């Protein structure tokens, strides 16, 4: 994928030159050249499907009345259940099989009634390792922490979407990243009773979990993991 002249995330096949642009100014940044990466999220373009995820007290449903960053209607609404507990979902792997440097990212958007904060977090490693909470207003802001965290960013996109990222380096085995529904702008994995009004949740699209210290362009998936080969320009 790449950002086109309209600020849209364009999904393309192999052997297509990607002249990437800034999502807000639309300024051309040149030919996009990237290393090979694999998106371990099997449902990056239809998150509500939840294939390959473990879900704890959150609800995900298709919200087709909103337009996704790629111009489609493949948008997912995420909201907490009314249980007084933690609310999260994460990519479920067989055993704590990952270690080293990893990055997870996703696009988030708030509705007019949204009161919750999206949080990206490492899972399978315990608390105080890596998390980032995002405020989806203005240019966006992020509050992050954890002794394994290496970076956390938020970038505004057209139509009030924000691409949010969290990177970490953790030597012990763990699962990949996941999404937490939070009720404040800083607490890691908070516990609270969710509101019955589901529109107080937020929208998500394009979650990506990959090896590396920084995020790369979205690798679309629909039912299985996918790998983007390395770019070679000649």
PDB file of C-alpha atoms in Angstrom:
ATOM      1  CA  UNK A   1       0.000   0.000   0.000  1.00  0.00           C
ATOM      2  CA  UNK A   2       0.922   3.658  -0.268  1.00  0.00           C
ATOM      3  CA  UNK A   3      -0.689   7.100   0.191  1.00  0.00           C
ATOM      4  CA  UNK A   4      -1.991   8.594  -3.064  1.00  0.00           C
ATOM      5  CA  UNK A   5      -2.527  12.225  -4.096  1.00  0.00           C
ATOM      6  CA  UNK A   6      -5.904  12.290  -2.328  1.00  0.00           C
ATOM      7  CA  UNK A   7      -4.548  11.032   1.004  1.00  0.00           C
ATOM      8  CA  UNK A   8      -6.107   7.598   0.434  1.00  0.00           C
ATOM      9  CA  UNK A   9      -4.348   4.388   1.463  1.00  0.00           C
ATOM     10  CA  UNK A  10      -4.076   2.624  -1.899  1.00  0.00           C
ATOM     11  CA  UNK A  11      -3.828  -1.179  -1.838  1.00  0.00           C
ATOM     12  CA  UNK A  12      -1.889  -2.489  -4.838  1.00  0.00           C
ATOM     13  CA  UNK A  13      -0.426  -5.751  -6.111  1.00  0.00           C
ATOM     14  CA  UNK A  14       3.133  -6.731  -6.900  1.00  0.00           C
ATOM     15  CA  UNK A  15       5.335  -4.845  -9.391  1.00  0.00           C
ATOM     16  CA  UNK A  16       3.503  -1.538  -8.876  1.00  0.00           C
ATOM     17  CA  UNK A  17       5.695   1.541  -8.239  1.00  0.00           C
ATOM     18  CA  UNK A  18       4.457   3.288  -5.084  1.00  0.00           C
ATOM     19  CA  UNK A  19       4.961   7.048  -5.122  1.00  0.00           C
ATOM     20  CA  UNK A  20       4.098   7.765  -1.515  1.00  0.00           C
ATOM     21  CA  UNK A  21       2.677  11.078  -0.227  1.00  0.00           C
ATOM     22  CA  UNK A  22       2.141  12.844   3.056  1.00  0.00           C
ATOM     23  CA  UNK A  23      -1.431  11.995   4.208  1.00  0.00           C
ATOM     24  CA  UNK A  24      -2.238  15.626   5.125  1.00  0.00           C
ATOM     25  CA  UNK A  25      -0.186  17.935   2.873  1.00  0.00           C
ATOM     26  CA  UNK A  26      -0.317  15.442  -0.038  1.00  0.00           C
ATOM     27  CA  UNK A  27       3.302  16.321  -0.818  1.00  0.00           C
ATOM     28  CA  UNK A  28       5.057  13.569  -2.766  1.00  0.00           C
ATOM     29  CA  UNK A  29       7.765  11.841  -0.723  1.00  0.00           C
ATOM     30  CA  UNK A  30       9.178   9.900  -3.664  1.00  0.00           C
ATOM     31  CA  UNK A  31       9.313   6.238  -4.576  1.00  0.00           C
ATOM     32  CA  UNK A  32       8.554   4.041  -1.559  1.00  0.00           C
ATOM     33  CA  UNK A  33      11.194   1.336  -1.059  1.00  0.00           C
ATOM     34  CA  UNK A  34      10.646  -1.095   1.837  1.00  0.00           C
ATOM     35  CA  UNK A  35      12.116  -4.267   3.276  1.00  0.00           C
ATOM     36  CA  UNK A  36      10.091  -7.468   3.425  1.00  0.00           C
ATOM     37  CA  UNK A  37       7.609  -7.645   6.301  1.00  0.00           C
ATOM     38  CA  UNK A  38       4.764  -9.965   7.372  1.00  0.00           C
ATOM     39  CA  UNK A  39       1.466  -8.797   8.864  1.00  0.00           C
ATOM     40  CA  UNK A  40       0.472 -11.357  11.498  1.00  0.00           C
ATOM     41  CA  UNK A  41      -3.055  -9.969  11.720  1.00  0.00           C
ATOM     42  CA  UNK A  42      -5.187 -12.194   9.502  1.00  0.00           C
ATOM     43  CA  UNK A  43      -8.048  -9.691   9.183  1.00  0.00           C
ATOM     44  CA  UNK A  44      -6.459  -6.267   8.637  1.00  0.00           C
ATOM     45  CA  UNK A  45      -9.209  -5.191   6.234  1.00  0.00           C
ATOM     46  CA  UNK A  46     -12.183  -6.796   8.034  1.00  0.00           C
ATOM     47  CA  UNK A  47     -11.292  -6.616  11.715  1.00  0.00           C
ATOM     48  CA  UNK A  48     -14.769  -7.566  12.923  1.00  0.00           C
ATOM     49  CA  UNK A  49     -14.140 -11.103  11.604  1.00  0.00           C
ATOM     50  CA  UNK A  50     -11.686 -11.690  14.519  1.00  0.00           C
ATOM     51  CA  UNK A  51      -9.963 -14.677  12.872  1.00  0.00           C
ATOM     52  CA  UNK A  52      -6.806 -15.402  14.857  1.00  0.00           C
ATOM     53  CA  UNK A  53      -7.668 -13.102  17.775  1.00  0.00           C
ATOM     54  CA  UNK A  54      -8.394 -13.630  21.469  1.00  0.00           C
ATOM     55  CA  UNK A  55     -11.147 -11.353  22.746  1.00  0.00           C
ATOM     56  CA  UNK A  56     -11.756 -10.317  26.352  1.00  0.00           C
ATOM     57  CA  UNK A  57     -14.891  -8.302  27.084  1.00  0.00           C
ATOM     58  CA  UNK A  58     -14.911  -6.197  23.930  1.00  0.00           C
ATOM     59  CA  UNK A  59     -17.336  -6.296  21.021  1.00  0.00           C
ATOM     60  CA  UNK A  60     -16.333  -5.738  17.395  1.00  0.00           C
ATOM     61  CA  UNK A  61     -18.884  -5.226  14.639  1.00  0.00           C
ATOM     62  CA  UNK A  62     -18.926  -4.042  11.047  1.00  0.00           C
ATOM     63  CA  UNK A  63     -19.708  -0.312  10.889  1.00  0.00           C
ATOM     64  CA  UNK A  64     -20.288   0.281   7.182  1.00  0.00           C
ATOM     65  CA  UNK A  65     -21.709   3.804   7.567  1.00  0.00           C
ATOM     66  CA  UNK A  66     -18.153   5.155   7.881  1.00  0.00           C
ATOM     67  CA  UNK A  67     -15.453   5.228   5.188  1.00  0.00           C
ATOM     68  CA  UNK A  68     -12.128   3.529   5.906  1.00  0.00           C
ATOM     69  CA  UNK A  69      -8.742   5.111   5.057  1.00  0.00           C
ATOM     70  CA  UNK A  70      -8.647   3.071   1.831  1.00  0.00           C
ATOM     71  CA  UNK A  71     -12.036   4.435   0.691  1.00  0.00           C
ATOM     72  CA  UNK A  72     -13.923   1.195   1.463  1.00  0.00           C
ATOM     73  CA  UNK A  73     -16.662   0.593   4.029  1.00  0.00           C
ATOM     74  CA  UNK A  74     -14.627  -2.089   5.837  1.00  0.00           C
ATOM     75  CA  UNK A  75     -14.719  -0.242   9.155  1.00  0.00           C
ATOM     76  CA  UNK A  76     -14.982  -1.902  12.576  1.00  0.00           C
ATOM     77  CA  UNK A  77     -16.622  -0.429  15.664  1.00  0.00           C
ATOM     78  CA  UNK A  78     -14.949  -1.467  18.941  1.00  0.00           C
ATOM     79  CA  UNK A  79     -16.667  -1.002  22.296  1.00  0.00           C
ATOM     80  CA  UNK A  80     -16.441  -2.508  25.798  1.00  0.00           C
ATOM     81  CA  UNK A  81     -18.981  -4.854  27.339  1.00  0.00           C
ATOM     82  CA  UNK A  82     -20.730  -3.680  30.499  1.00  0.00           C
ATOM     83  CA  UNK A  83     -18.588  -5.986  32.657  1.00  0.00           C
ATOM     84  CA  UNK A  84     -16.521  -4.244  35.341  1.00  0.00           C
ATOM     85  CA  UNK A  85     -13.162  -5.531  34.124  1.00  0.00           C
ATOM     86  CA  UNK A  86     -10.376  -5.057  31.544  1.00  0.00           C
ATOM     87  CA  UNK A  87     -11.495  -4.776  27.912  1.00  0.00           C
ATOM     88  CA  UNK A  88      -9.067  -5.856  25.174  1.00  0.00           C
ATOM     89  CA  UNK A  89      -8.329  -8.156  22.243  1.00  0.00           C
ATOM     90  CA  UNK A  90      -4.993  -9.381  20.906  1.00  0.00           C
ATOM     91  CA  UNK A  91      -3.524 -11.561  18.189  1.00  0.00           C
ATOM     92  CA  UNK A  92      -3.522 -15.109  19.565  1.00  0.00           C
ATOM     93  CA  UNK A  93      -0.457 -17.242  18.810  1.00  0.00           C
ATOM     94  CA  UNK A  94       0.371 -20.775  19.896  1.00  0.00           C
ATOM     95  CA  UNK A  95       2.611 -20.191  22.906  1.00  0.00           C
ATOM     96  CA  UNK A  96       4.788 -17.202  23.751  1.00  0.00           C
ATOM     97  CA  UNK A  97       6.663 -17.522  20.483  1.00  0.00           C
ATOM     98  CA  UNK A  98       7.855 -13.973  19.713  1.00  0.00           C
ATOM     99  CA  UNK A  99      10.818 -12.019  21.037  1.00  0.00           C
ATOM    100  CA  UNK A 100      13.003  -9.112  20.012  1.00  0.00           C
ATOM    101  CA  UNK A 101      11.844  -5.944  18.256  1.00  0.00           C
ATOM    102  CA  UNK A 102       8.225  -5.704  17.117  1.00  0.00           C
ATOM    103  CA  UNK A 103       5.764  -3.014  16.058  1.00  0.00           C
ATOM    104  CA  UNK A 104       1.988  -2.905  15.992  1.00  0.00           C
ATOM    105  CA  UNK A 105      -0.105  -0.204  14.345  1.00  0.00           C
ATOM    106  CA  UNK A 106      -3.684   0.621  13.407  1.00  0.00           C
ATOM    107  CA  UNK A 107      -5.901   3.423  12.186  1.00  0.00           C
ATOM    108  CA  UNK A 108      -8.396   4.736  14.762  1.00  0.00           C
ATOM    109  CA  UNK A 109     -11.263   7.220  14.529  1.00  0.00           C
ATOM    110  CA  UNK A 110     -13.691   8.597  17.093  1.00  0.00           C
ATOM    111  CA  UNK A 111     -17.423   9.057  16.630  1.00  0.00           C
ATOM    112  CA  UNK A 112     -19.240  12.150  17.862  1.00  0.00           C
ATOM    113  CA  UNK A 113     -20.208  10.237  21.026  1.00  0.00           C
ATOM    114  CA  UNK A 114     -16.895   8.427  21.599  1.00  0.00           C
ATOM    115  CA  UNK A 115     -15.656   8.593  25.204  1.00  0.00           C
ATOM    116  CA  UNK A 116     -13.073   5.794  25.179  1.00  0.00           C
ATOM    117  CA  UNK A 117      -9.397   5.896  24.256  1.00  0.00           C
ATOM    118  CA  UNK A 118      -7.723   3.328  21.969  1.00  0.00           C
ATOM    119  CA  UNK A 119      -4.604   1.750  23.431  1.00  0.00           C
ATOM    120  CA  UNK A 120      -1.968  -0.391  21.714  1.00  0.00           C
ATOM    121  CA  UNK A 121      -0.182  -2.848  23.988  1.00  0.00           C
ATOM    122  CA  UNK A 122       2.192  -5.823  24.064  1.00  0.00           C
ATOM    123  CA  UNK A 123       0.474  -9.048  25.232  1.00  0.00           C
ATOM    124  CA  UNK A 124       1.821 -12.182  26.877  1.00  0.00           C
ATOM    125  CA  UNK A 125       4.579 -10.257  28.663  1.00  0.00           C
ATOM    126  CA  UNK A 126       2.808  -8.883  31.736  1.00  0.00           C
ATOM    127  CA  UNK A 127       2.338  -5.234  32.645  1.00  0.00           C
ATOM    128  CA  UNK A 128       4.776  -2.262  32.511  1.00  0.00           C
ATOM    129  CA  UNK A 129       6.415  -3.574  29.316  1.00  0.00           C
ATOM    130  CA  UNK A 130       4.941  -1.486  26.468  1.00  0.00           C
ATOM    131  CA  UNK A 131       1.711   0.416  25.940  1.00  0.00           C
ATOM    132  CA  UNK A 132       0.510   3.627  24.282  1.00  0.00           C
ATOM    133  CA  UNK A 133      -2.797   5.487  24.714  1.00  0.00           C
ATOM    134  CA  UNK A 134      -3.985   7.785  21.913  1.00  0.00           C
ATOM    135  CA  UNK A 135      -6.106  10.946  21.986  1.00  0.00           C
ATOM    136  CA  UNK A 136      -7.928  11.346  18.673  1.00  0.00           C
ATOM    137  CA  UNK A 137      -8.381  15.120  18.455  1.00  0.00           C
ATOM    138  CA  UNK A 138      -6.523  17.855  16.578  1.00  0.00           C
ATOM    139  CA  UNK A 139      -3.160  16.589  15.413  1.00  0.00           C
ATOM    140  CA  UNK A 140      -3.487  13.740  17.922  1.00  0.00           C
ATOM    141  CA  UNK A 141      -1.398  12.976  20.989  1.00  0.00           C
ATOM    142  CA  UNK A 142       0.017   9.878  22.670  1.00  0.00           C
ATOM    143  CA  UNK A 143       0.893   8.884  26.235  1.00  0.00           C
ATOM    144  CA  UNK A 144       3.129   5.814  26.399  1.00  0.00           C
ATOM    145  CA  UNK A 145       5.251   3.824  28.825  1.00  0.00           C
ATOM    146  CA  UNK A 146       6.906   0.523  29.704  1.00  0.00           C
ATOM    147  CA  UNK A 147      10.515  -0.555  30.060  1.00  0.00           C
ATOM    148  CA  UNK A 148      10.454  -2.385  26.701  1.00  0.00           C
ATOM    149  CA  UNK A 149       8.848   0.437  24.696  1.00  0.00           C
ATOM    150  CA  UNK A 150      11.072   2.008  22.045  1.00  0.00           C
ATOM    151  CA  UNK A 151       8.627   4.327  20.235  1.00  0.00           C
ATOM    152  CA  UNK A 152       4.983   5.378  19.936  1.00  0.00           C
ATOM    153  CA  UNK A 153       3.549   7.712  17.288  1.00  0.00           C
ATOM    154  CA  UNK A 154       0.273   9.157  16.040  1.00  0.00           C
ATOM    155  CA  UNK A 155      -0.223  10.590  12.533  1.00  0.00           C
ATOM    156  CA  UNK A 156      -3.347  12.368  11.361  1.00  0.00           C
ATOM    157  CA  UNK A 157      -4.974  11.194   8.126  1.00  0.00           C
ATOM    158  CA  UNK A 158      -7.908  12.599   6.104  1.00  0.00           C
ATOM    159  CA  UNK A 159     -11.461  12.237   7.391  1.00  0.00           C
ATOM    160  CA  UNK A 160     -10.326  12.362  11.063  1.00  0.00           C
ATOM    161  CA  UNK A 161      -8.524   9.010  11.003  1.00  0.00           C
ATOM    162  CA  UNK A 162      -5.209   8.593  12.849  1.00  0.00           C
ATOM    163  CA  UNK A 163      -2.550   5.961  12.286  1.00  0.00           C
ATOM    164  CA  UNK A 164      -1.209   4.984  15.710  1.00  0.00           C
ATOM    165  CA  UNK A 165       1.915   2.898  16.331  1.00  0.00           C
ATOM    166  CA  UNK A 166       3.741   1.205  19.204  1.00  0.00           C
ATOM    167  CA  UNK A 167       7.219  -0.364  19.014  1.00  0.00           C
ATOM    168  CA  UNK A 168       9.082  -2.405  21.615  1.00  0.00           C
ATOM    169  CA  UNK A 169      12.116  -4.640  22.148  1.00  0.00           C
ATOM    170  CA  UNK A 170      11.540  -7.499  24.596  1.00  0.00           C
ATOM    171  CA  UNK A 171      13.930 -10.426  24.925  1.00  0.00           C
ATOM    172  CA  UNK A 172      11.542 -12.962  26.483  1.00  0.00           C
ATOM    173  CA  UNK A 173       8.845 -14.811  24.562  1.00  0.00           C
ATOM    174  CA  UNK A 174       5.468 -13.111  24.194  1.00  0.00           C
ATOM    175  CA  UNK A 175       2.472 -12.835  21.886  1.00  0.00           C
ATOM    176  CA  UNK A 176       2.048  -9.991  19.435  1.00  0.00           C
ATOM    177  CA  UNK A 177       0.257  -6.699  19.954  1.00  0.00           C
ATOM    178  CA  UNK A 178      -3.358  -5.937  20.675  1.00  0.00           C
ATOM    179  CA  UNK A 179      -5.955  -3.238  21.294  1.00  0.00           C
ATOM    180  CA  UNK A 180      -7.232  -2.099  24.690  1.00  0.00           C
ATOM    181  CA  UNK A 181     -10.376  -0.034  25.243  1.00  0.00           C
ATOM    182  CA  UNK A 182      -9.442   2.535  27.898  1.00  0.00           C
ATOM    183  CA  UNK A 183     -11.486   5.019  29.884  1.00  0.00           C
ATOM    184  CA  UNK A 184      -8.712   7.592  30.332  1.00  0.00           C
ATOM    185  CA  UNK A 185      -5.758   8.958  28.373  1.00  0.00           C
ATOM    186  CA  UNK A 186      -2.895   7.261  30.205  1.00  0.00           C
ATOM    187  CA  UNK A 187      -3.681   4.141  32.294  1.00  0.00           C
ATOM    188  CA  UNK A 188      -2.339   0.811  31.048  1.00  0.00           C
ATOM    189  CA  UNK A 189      -5.092  -1.819  30.723  1.00  0.00           C
ATOM    190  CA  UNK A 190      -7.658  -0.067  32.994  1.00  0.00           C
ATOM    191  CA  UNK A 191     -10.549  -1.874  34.667  1.00  0.00           C
ATOM    192  CA  UNK A 192     -14.014  -0.311  34.429  1.00  0.00           C
ATOM    193  CA  UNK A 193     -17.662  -1.047  33.638  1.00  0.00           C
ATOM    194  CA  UNK A 194     -18.419  -0.269  30.012  1.00  0.00           C
ATOM    195  CA  UNK A 195     -21.335   1.913  28.959  1.00  0.00           C
ATOM    196  CA  UNK A 196     -24.319   0.241  27.286  1.00  0.00           C
ATOM    197  CA  UNK A 197     -24.168   2.812  24.454  1.00  0.00           C
ATOM    198  CA  UNK A 198     -21.933   1.150  21.857  1.00  0.00           C
ATOM    199  CA  UNK A 199     -21.406   4.392  19.902  1.00  0.00           C
ATOM    200  CA  UNK A 200     -19.182   5.543  22.756  1.00  0.00           C
ATOM    201  CA  UNK A 201     -16.617   3.135  21.329  1.00  0.00           C
ATOM    202  CA  UNK A 202     -14.142   3.969  18.554  1.00  0.00           C
ATOM    203  CA  UNK A 203     -13.505   2.812  14.986  1.00  0.00           C
ATOM    204  CA  UNK A 204     -10.510   0.752  13.863  1.00  0.00           C
ATOM    205  CA  UNK A 205      -9.039  -0.338  10.535  1.00  0.00           C
ATOM    206  CA  UNK A 206      -5.799  -1.861   9.281  1.00  0.00           C
ATOM    207  CA  UNK A 207      -4.220  -3.375  12.397  1.00  0.00           C
ATOM    208  CA  UNK A 208      -0.706  -4.593  11.646  1.00  0.00           C
ATOM    209  CA  UNK A 209       1.661  -6.676  13.807  1.00  0.00           C
ATOM    210  CA  UNK A 210       5.163  -7.014  12.348  1.00  0.00           C
ATOM    211  CA  UNK A 211       8.814  -7.664  13.199  1.00  0.00           C
ATOM    212  CA  UNK A 212      10.932  -4.519  13.376  1.00  0.00           C
ATOM    213  CA  UNK A 213      11.660  -1.298  15.240  1.00  0.00           C
ATOM    214  CA  UNK A 214       9.338   0.831  13.083  1.00  0.00           C
ATOM    215  CA  UNK A 215       6.029   0.453  11.212  1.00  0.00           C
ATOM    216  CA  UNK A 216       5.862  -0.052   7.467  1.00  0.00           C
ATOM    217  CA  UNK A 217       3.039   0.475   4.978  1.00  0.00           C
ATOM    218  CA  UNK A 218      -0.100  -1.569   5.542  1.00  0.00           C
ATOM    219  CA  UNK A 219      -0.002  -5.150   4.287  1.00  0.00           C
ATOM    220  CA  UNK A 220      -3.682  -5.992   3.656  1.00  0.00           C
ATOM    221  CA  UNK A 221      -4.977  -9.355   4.861  1.00  0.00           C
ATOM    222  CA  UNK A 222      -8.346 -11.107   4.652  1.00  0.00           C
ATOM    223  CA  UNK A 223      -8.385 -14.505   6.364  1.00  0.00           C
ATOM    224  CA  UNK A 224      -4.650 -15.273   6.500  1.00  0.00           C
ATOM    225  CA  UNK A 225      -1.354 -13.597   7.306  1.00  0.00           C
ATOM    226  CA  UNK A 226       0.431 -11.961   4.371  1.00  0.00           C
ATOM    227  CA  UNK A 227       3.997 -11.025   3.458  1.00  0.00           C
ATOM    228  CA  UNK A 228       5.163  -8.106   1.362  1.00  0.00           C
ATOM    229  CA  UNK A 229       8.349  -8.928  -0.492  1.00  0.00           C
ATOM    230  CA  UNK A 230      11.295  -6.547  -0.408  1.00  0.00           C
ATOM    231  CA  UNK A 231      11.222  -3.730  -2.981  1.00  0.00           C
ATOM    232  CA  UNK A 232      13.965  -3.741  -5.596  1.00  0.00           C
ATOM    233  CA  UNK A 233      14.100  -0.735  -7.908  1.00  0.00           C
ATOM    234  CA  UNK A 234      16.151  -0.850 -11.111  1.00  0.00           C
TER     235      UNK A 234
END
